[in-house]
Amino acid sequence: ETGVTQSPTHLIKTRGQQVTLRCSSQSGHNTVSWYQQALGQGPQFIFQYYREEENGRGNFPPRFSGLQFPNYSSELNVNALELDDSALYLCASSLAGTRETQYFGPGTRLLVL
Amino acid sequence: TQLLEQSPQFLSIQEGENLTVYCNSSSVFSSLQWYRQEPGEGPVLLVTVVTGGEVKKLKRLTFQFGDARKDSSLHITAAQPGDTGLYLCAGVTYTGNQFYFGTGTSLTVIP
């Protein structure tokens, strides 16, 4: 059984650019959630995908968008990057929806200059 | 929106001391989880509590879920340097479909 993996591990972008982050869920898990974690703070929920459909969204603007593929892997896309988007982006997978235990990947550290 | 407030925010103690971290909210949660996160890594689940008043023990760690399901505590006995990390509580409300994370408690155990 493979764990949750994310790519890339680190990324540097400039303001206004676009970025795509990727997540492979744990084997057998059909739900992926994305979180943004600023340094020294708790993760903030961005959105969740269940069976390729968005299944809930936190307080993030539309320039944060996502996709889930038939193999349950997922992408997080952020357009028009802002300096405040610098953070650790975490993906977590679970078996079936929010109320199941989530397993987190190691995260992608994004720096926007 | 930070539904869960943790205290203290920072804690630095000597090896062998005891400590308690609190996680409080005005909302009711169907379940609550505690995670530990080390620098550069994702959070790792320590425990899930689902019943009001429930107490769970994991070696030197004791977790309690409040009777009203609005708060929780984590008590560490005889802290060790390996306990150093960011401790996060997270909960799911009955009406929502997302995990709400707490503000985090950064623990440093000095040898």
Tab-separated table of C-alpha atoms in Angstrom:
chain	number	residue	atom	x	y	z
A	1	GLU	CA	0.000	0.000	0.000
A	2	THR	CA	1.540	3.296	-1.105
A	3	GLY	CA	1.076	6.483	0.868
A	4	VAL	CA	0.072	9.924	-0.320
A	5	THR	CA	2.645	11.546	-2.573
A	6	GLN	CA	2.907	15.122	-3.778
A	7	SER	CA	4.931	16.859	-6.449
A	8	PRO	CA	6.928	18.955	-6.690
A	9	THR	CA	8.386	19.198	-3.188
A	10	HIS	CA	9.436	22.816	-3.614
A	11	LEU	CA	8.526	25.508	-6.119
A	12	ILE	CA	9.430	29.158	-6.663
A	13	LYS	CA	7.166	31.381	-8.755
A	14	THR	CA	6.717	35.099	-9.300
A	15	ARG	CA	3.604	37.210	-8.778
A	16	GLY	CA	1.007	36.801	-11.512
A	17	GLN	CA	2.194	33.375	-12.622
A	18	GLN	CA	0.151	30.193	-12.508
A	19	VAL	CA	1.055	26.972	-10.697
A	20	THR	CA	-0.146	23.358	-10.740
A	21	LEU	CA	0.475	21.059	-7.794
A	22	ARG	CA	-0.111	17.315	-7.955
A	23	CYS	CA	-1.207	14.673	-5.492
A	24	SER	CA	-1.465	10.889	-5.720
A	25	SER	CA	-3.850	9.509	-3.144
A	26	GLN	CA	-3.285	6.442	-1.026
A	27	SER	CA	-4.272	3.205	-2.733
A	28	GLY	CA	-8.030	2.628	-2.489
A	29	HIS	CA	-8.872	6.173	-1.389
A	30	ASN	CA	-11.424	8.072	-3.485
A	31	THR	CA	-11.456	11.395	-1.639
A	32	VAL	CA	-8.774	14.078	-1.789
A	33	SER	CA	-8.677	17.301	0.206
A	34	TRP	CA	-6.315	20.212	-0.282
A	35	TYR	CA	-5.067	22.531	2.465
A	36	GLN	CA	-2.953	25.664	2.641
A	37	GLN	CA	-0.680	25.988	5.660
A	38	ALA	CA	1.123	29.234	6.435
A	39	LEU	CA	4.280	28.989	8.499
A	40	GLY	CA	3.572	28.114	12.147
A	41	GLN	CA	-0.195	27.912	11.655
A	42	GLY	CA	-2.782	25.198	11.218
A	43	PRO	CA	-3.843	24.071	7.741
A	44	GLN	CA	-6.756	25.891	6.095
A	45	PHE	CA	-9.191	23.838	4.020
A	46	ILE	CA	-9.219	24.794	0.323
A	47	PHE	CA	-11.532	22.165	-1.191
A	48	GLN	CA	-12.289	18.477	-1.375
A	49	TYR	CA	-12.896	16.148	-4.324
A	50	TYR	CA	-14.927	12.966	-4.090
A	51	ARG	CA	-15.226	10.727	-7.146
A	52	GLU	CA	-14.049	13.507	-9.463
A	53	GLU	CA	-16.575	16.089	-8.187
A	54	GLU	CA	-15.927	19.047	-5.882
A	55	ASN	CA	-17.460	18.107	-2.534
A	56	GLY	CA	-16.923	21.224	-0.444
A	57	ARG	CA	-14.917	24.414	-0.560
A	58	GLY	CA	-13.327	26.642	2.037
A	59	ASN	CA	-12.940	30.408	1.965
A	60	PHE	CA	-10.594	30.645	-1.003
A	61	PRO	CA	-11.089	32.743	-4.181
A	62	PRO	CA	-11.968	31.178	-7.562
A	63	ARG	CA	-8.367	31.466	-8.745
A	64	PHE	CA	-7.827	28.355	-6.621
A	65	SER	CA	-9.224	25.470	-8.651
A	66	GLY	CA	-8.822	21.737	-8.743
A	67	LEU	CA	-9.340	18.501	-10.568
A	68	GLN	CA	-9.634	14.871	-9.633
A	69	PHE	CA	-8.907	12.168	-12.177
A	70	PRO	CA	-10.474	8.694	-12.618
A	71	ASN	CA	-7.526	7.142	-10.756
A	72	TYR	CA	-8.366	9.570	-7.867
A	73	SER	CA	-5.145	11.549	-8.194
A	74	SER	CA	-5.676	15.280	-8.008
A	75	GLU	CA	-4.344	18.675	-9.056
A	76	LEU	CA	-4.507	22.055	-7.394
A	77	ASN	CA	-4.214	25.026	-9.737
A	78	VAL	CA	-3.602	28.561	-8.583
A	79	ASN	CA	-3.835	31.441	-11.067
A	80	ALA	CA	-2.543	35.001	-10.745
A	81	LEU	CA	-0.248	34.142	-7.854
A	82	GLU	CA	0.052	36.626	-5.014
A	83	LEU	CA	2.797	36.963	-2.414
A	84	ASP	CA	0.398	35.704	0.300
A	85	ASP	CA	0.009	32.427	-1.590
A	86	SER	CA	3.441	31.444	-0.294
A	87	ALA	CA	2.748	28.451	1.945
A	88	LEU	CA	2.921	24.697	2.348
A	89	TYR	CA	0.191	23.046	0.296
A	90	LEU	CA	-0.968	19.740	1.708
A	91	CYS	CA	-3.086	17.084	0.161
A	92	ALA	CA	-4.855	14.418	2.176
A	93	SER	CA	-6.690	11.331	1.007
A	94	SER	CA	-9.403	9.331	2.701
A	95	LEU	CA	-11.545	6.339	1.913
A	96	ALA	CA	-14.967	7.895	1.508
A	97	GLY	CA	-15.680	11.515	2.296
A	98	THR	CA	-14.835	13.868	5.106
A	99	ARG	CA	-15.676	11.767	8.121
A	100	GLU	CA	-13.097	9.130	7.407
A	101	THR	CA	-9.506	9.331	8.594
A	102	GLN	CA	-7.313	11.476	6.369
A	103	TYR	CA	-3.751	10.618	5.456
A	104	PHE	CA	-1.520	13.519	4.536
A	105	GLY	CA	1.214	13.847	1.983
A	106	PRO	CA	4.483	15.641	2.754
A	107	GLY	CA	3.311	18.833	1.050
A	108	THR	CA	4.600	21.200	-1.610
A	109	ARG	CA	6.390	24.305	-0.385
A	110	LEU	CA	5.469	27.222	-2.677
A	111	LEU	CA	7.339	30.503	-2.564
A	112	VAL	CA	5.952	33.465	-4.523
A	113	LEU	CA	8.395	36.310	-5.136
B	1	THR	CA	-12.418	30.900	9.712
B	2	GLN	CA	-10.623	29.406	12.728
B	3	LEU	CA	-13.268	27.342	14.462
B	4	LEU	CA	-10.794	25.696	16.799
B	5	GLU	CA	-8.484	27.677	19.085
B	6	GLN	CA	-5.502	25.989	20.645
B	7	SER	CA	-3.562	27.060	23.710
B	8	PRO	CA	-0.845	27.644	24.373
B	9	GLN	CA	0.472	28.676	20.963
B	10	PHE	CA	4.078	28.000	21.957
B	11	LEU	CA	5.460	25.776	24.701
B	12	SER	CA	9.085	25.159	25.657
B	13	ILE	CA	9.723	22.720	28.483
B	14	GLN	CA	12.477	20.594	29.964
B	15	GLU	CA	12.662	16.876	29.328
B	16	GLY	CA	10.660	14.964	31.939
B	17	GLU	CA	8.057	17.674	32.550
B	18	ASN	CA	4.335	17.210	31.976
B	19	LEU	CA	2.209	19.441	29.754
B	20	THR	CA	-1.351	19.909	28.546
B	21	VAL	CA	-2.523	21.404	25.252
B	22	TYR	CA	-6.087	22.634	24.892
B	23	CYS	CA	-8.330	22.787	21.845
B	24	ASN	CA	-11.520	24.838	22.257
B	25	SER	CA	-14.471	25.823	20.122
B	26	SER	CA	-18.008	27.147	20.390
B	27	SER	CA	-19.073	24.594	17.765
B	28	VAL	CA	-20.011	20.972	18.289
B	29	PHE	CA	-18.000	18.319	16.476
B	30	SER	CA	-18.940	14.797	15.480
B	31	SER	CA	-15.321	13.747	15.928
B	32	LEU	CA	-12.026	15.326	16.745
B	33	GLN	CA	-8.511	14.330	15.798
B	34	TRP	CA	-5.031	15.185	17.034
B	35	TYR	CA	-2.052	15.337	14.719
B	36	ARG	CA	1.670	15.930	15.153
B	37	GLN	CA	3.600	17.640	12.398
B	38	GLU	CA	7.353	17.917	12.026
B	39	PRO	CA	9.071	20.566	9.886
B	40	GLY	CA	8.832	19.856	6.162
B	41	GLU	CA	6.323	17.056	6.597
B	42	GLY	CA	2.579	16.598	6.561
B	43	PRO	CA	0.567	16.093	9.762
B	44	VAL	CA	0.528	12.549	11.147
B	45	LEU	CA	-2.624	11.332	12.886
B	46	LEU	CA	-2.196	10.492	16.582
B	47	VAL	CA	-5.764	9.729	17.644
B	48	THR	CA	-9.452	10.169	16.799
B	49	VAL	CA	-12.045	10.703	19.545
B	50	VAL	CA	-15.712	10.322	18.682
B	51	THR	CA	-17.684	10.055	21.940
B	52	GLY	CA	-18.286	12.964	24.333
B	53	GLY	CA	-16.226	12.428	27.489
B	54	GLU	CA	-14.030	9.851	25.794
B	55	VAL	CA	-10.467	9.407	27.047
B	56	LYS	CA	-7.824	7.673	24.969
B	57	LYS	CA	-4.263	6.867	25.931
B	58	LEU	CA	-1.341	6.390	23.588
B	59	LYS	CA	1.735	5.536	25.688
B	60	ARG	CA	2.594	8.835	27.455
B	61	LEU	CA	-0.128	10.795	25.626
B	62	THR	CA	-3.665	11.111	26.999
B	63	PHE	CA	-6.447	12.604	24.887
B	64	GLN	CA	-9.835	13.698	26.161
B	65	PHE	CA	-12.951	14.792	24.255
B	66	GLY	CA	-15.193	17.184	26.151
B	67	ASP	CA	-18.632	16.027	27.298
B	68	ALA	CA	-20.276	18.657	25.075
B	69	ARG	CA	-18.068	17.690	22.102
B	70	LYS	CA	-16.780	21.274	21.797
B	71	ASP	CA	-13.300	20.886	23.214
B	72	SER	CA	-10.437	18.493	23.712
B	73	SER	CA	-7.150	18.239	25.524
B	74	LEU	CA	-3.858	16.475	24.997
B	75	HIS	CA	-1.726	15.680	28.042
B	76	ILE	CA	1.854	14.479	27.698
B	77	THR	CA	3.543	12.865	30.676
B	78	ALA	CA	7.341	12.987	31.086
B	79	ALA	CA	7.959	14.786	27.798
B	80	GLN	CA	10.913	13.697	25.682
B	81	PRO	CA	12.840	15.566	22.943
B	82	GLY	CA	11.190	13.287	20.382
B	83	ASP	CA	7.839	14.851	21.317
B	84	THR	CA	8.971	18.154	19.770
B	85	GLY	CA	6.698	19.277	16.951
B	86	LEU	CA	3.552	21.157	15.986
B	87	TYR	CA	0.440	19.648	17.574
B	88	LEU	CA	-2.804	20.218	15.714
B	89	CYS	CA	-6.375	19.400	16.600
B	90	ALA	CA	-8.938	19.029	13.825
B	91	GLY	CA	-12.650	18.388	13.847
B	92	VAL	CA	-15.626	17.696	11.610
B	93	THR	CA	-18.947	19.376	12.413
B	94	TYR	CA	-22.240	17.536	12.081
B	95	THR	CA	-23.429	19.816	9.277
B	96	GLY	CA	-20.215	20.436	7.388
B	97	ASN	CA	-18.113	18.384	5.042
B	98	GLN	CA	-14.666	19.663	5.854
B	99	PHE	CA	-12.027	19.318	8.517
B	100	TYR	CA	-11.406	22.422	10.601
B	101	PHE	CA	-7.888	22.602	11.967
B	102	GLY	CA	-6.858	24.350	15.137
B	103	THR	CA	-4.343	27.164	15.320
B	104	GLY	CA	-1.588	24.769	16.394
B	105	THR	CA	0.693	24.408	19.422
B	106	SER	CA	4.427	24.389	18.804
B	107	LEU	CA	6.121	22.232	21.432
B	108	THR	CA	9.857	22.188	22.095
B	109	VAL	CA	11.248	19.720	24.614
B	110	ILE	CA	14.742	20.642	25.750
B	111	PRO	CA	17.070	17.753	26.673
